[in-house]
CSV table of C-alpha atoms in Angstrom, one decimal:
chain,number,residue,atom,x,y,z
D,1,MET,CA,-7.6,-185.3,-158.5
D,2,VAL,CA,-5.9,-188.1,-156.5
D,3,ALA,CA,-6.5,-188.6,-152.7
D,4,THR,CA,-4.0,-190.7,-150.7
D,5,ILE,CA,-4.7,-192.1,-147.3
D,6,THR,CA,-1.5,-192.2,-145.3
D,7,GLY,CA,-0.6,-193.4,-141.8
D,8,THR,CA,-1.8,-196.5,-140.0
D,9,TRP,CA,-5.5,-196.2,-140.9
D,10,PRO,CA,-7.9,-199.1,-141.3
D,11,VAL,CA,-9.1,-199.9,-144.8
D,12,VAL,CA,-10.9,-197.0,-146.2
D,13,SER,CA,-13.6,-197.4,-148.9
D,14,ALA,CA,-14.3,-195.2,-151.9
D,15,GLU,CA,-17.8,-194.5,-150.3
D,16,GLU,CA,-16.1,-193.2,-147.2
D,17,VAL,CA,-13.9,-190.9,-149.2
D,18,SER,CA,-17.0,-189.6,-151.0
D,19,GLU,CA,-18.9,-189.0,-147.8
D,20,LEU,CA,-15.9,-187.1,-146.3
D,21,LEU,CA,-15.5,-185.0,-149.4
D,22,HIS,CA,-19.2,-184.1,-149.3
D,23,THR,CA,-19.1,-183.3,-145.6
D,24,SER,CA,-15.9,-181.3,-145.7
D,25,LEU,CA,-17.0,-179.1,-148.7
D,26,ALA,CA,-20.5,-178.6,-147.3
D,27,LEU,CA,-18.9,-176.4,-144.6
D,28,HIS,CA,-18.1,-173.9,-147.5
D,29,PRO,CA,-21.3,-173.1,-149.3
D,30,SER,CA,-19.5,-171.9,-152.4
D,31,LEU,CA,-17.8,-175.3,-152.6
D,32,ALA,CA,-20.7,-177.6,-151.8
D,33,LEU,CA,-21.0,-180.5,-154.1
D,34,HIS,CA,-24.2,-182.2,-155.4
D,35,PRO,CA,-24.9,-185.8,-156.3
D,36,GLY,CA,-23.3,-186.5,-159.7
D,37,ASP,CA,-20.7,-183.8,-159.3
D,38,PHE,CA,-17.9,-186.3,-158.8
D,39,SER,CA,-17.1,-190.0,-158.5
D,40,VAL,CA,-14.5,-191.8,-156.4
D,41,HIS,CA,-12.6,-194.9,-157.7
D,42,LEU,CA,-9.9,-197.1,-156.1
D,43,HIS,CA,-6.6,-196.2,-157.8
D,44,ARG,CA,-4.1,-198.2,-155.8
D,45,PRO,CA,-4.4,-199.9,-152.5
D,46,GLU,CA,-4.2,-196.7,-150.6
D,47,ASP,CA,-5.1,-194.1,-153.3
D,48,PHE,CA,-8.4,-192.9,-154.7
D,49,LEU,CA,-9.0,-191.2,-158.1
D,50,ILE,CA,-11.6,-188.5,-157.8
D,51,VAL,CA,-13.3,-187.7,-161.2
D,52,LEU,CA,-15.1,-184.3,-161.3
D,53,ALA,CA,-18.1,-184.0,-163.7
D,54,SER,CA,-16.9,-180.8,-165.4
D,55,ARG,CA,-13.9,-178.4,-165.9
D,56,GLU,CA,-16.0,-175.6,-164.3
D,57,LEU,CA,-16.3,-177.7,-161.1
D,58,LYS,CA,-12.6,-178.4,-161.1
D,59,ASP,CA,-11.8,-174.7,-161.5
D,60,ARG,CA,-14.2,-173.8,-158.7
D,61,LEU,CA,-12.6,-176.2,-156.3
D,62,ALA,CA,-9.1,-175.2,-157.3
D,63,GLY,CA,-9.8,-171.4,-156.9
D,64,ASP,CA,-9.1,-169.2,-154.0
D,65,HIS,CA,-11.3,-169.8,-150.9
């Protein structure tokens, strides 16, 4: 999964993307993530590569909600 920060935002760190992903998905109990479920890496100056720990997790996040 790739996340892109667009617009006139200040610099955003991989840690901030990780925190936002945890916080956003915590609102949906069936989508909640746990430590180690994913990692966030800088991909380009404004992009982040989000690596999920398993295919099952990817399928759960990609499903209907």
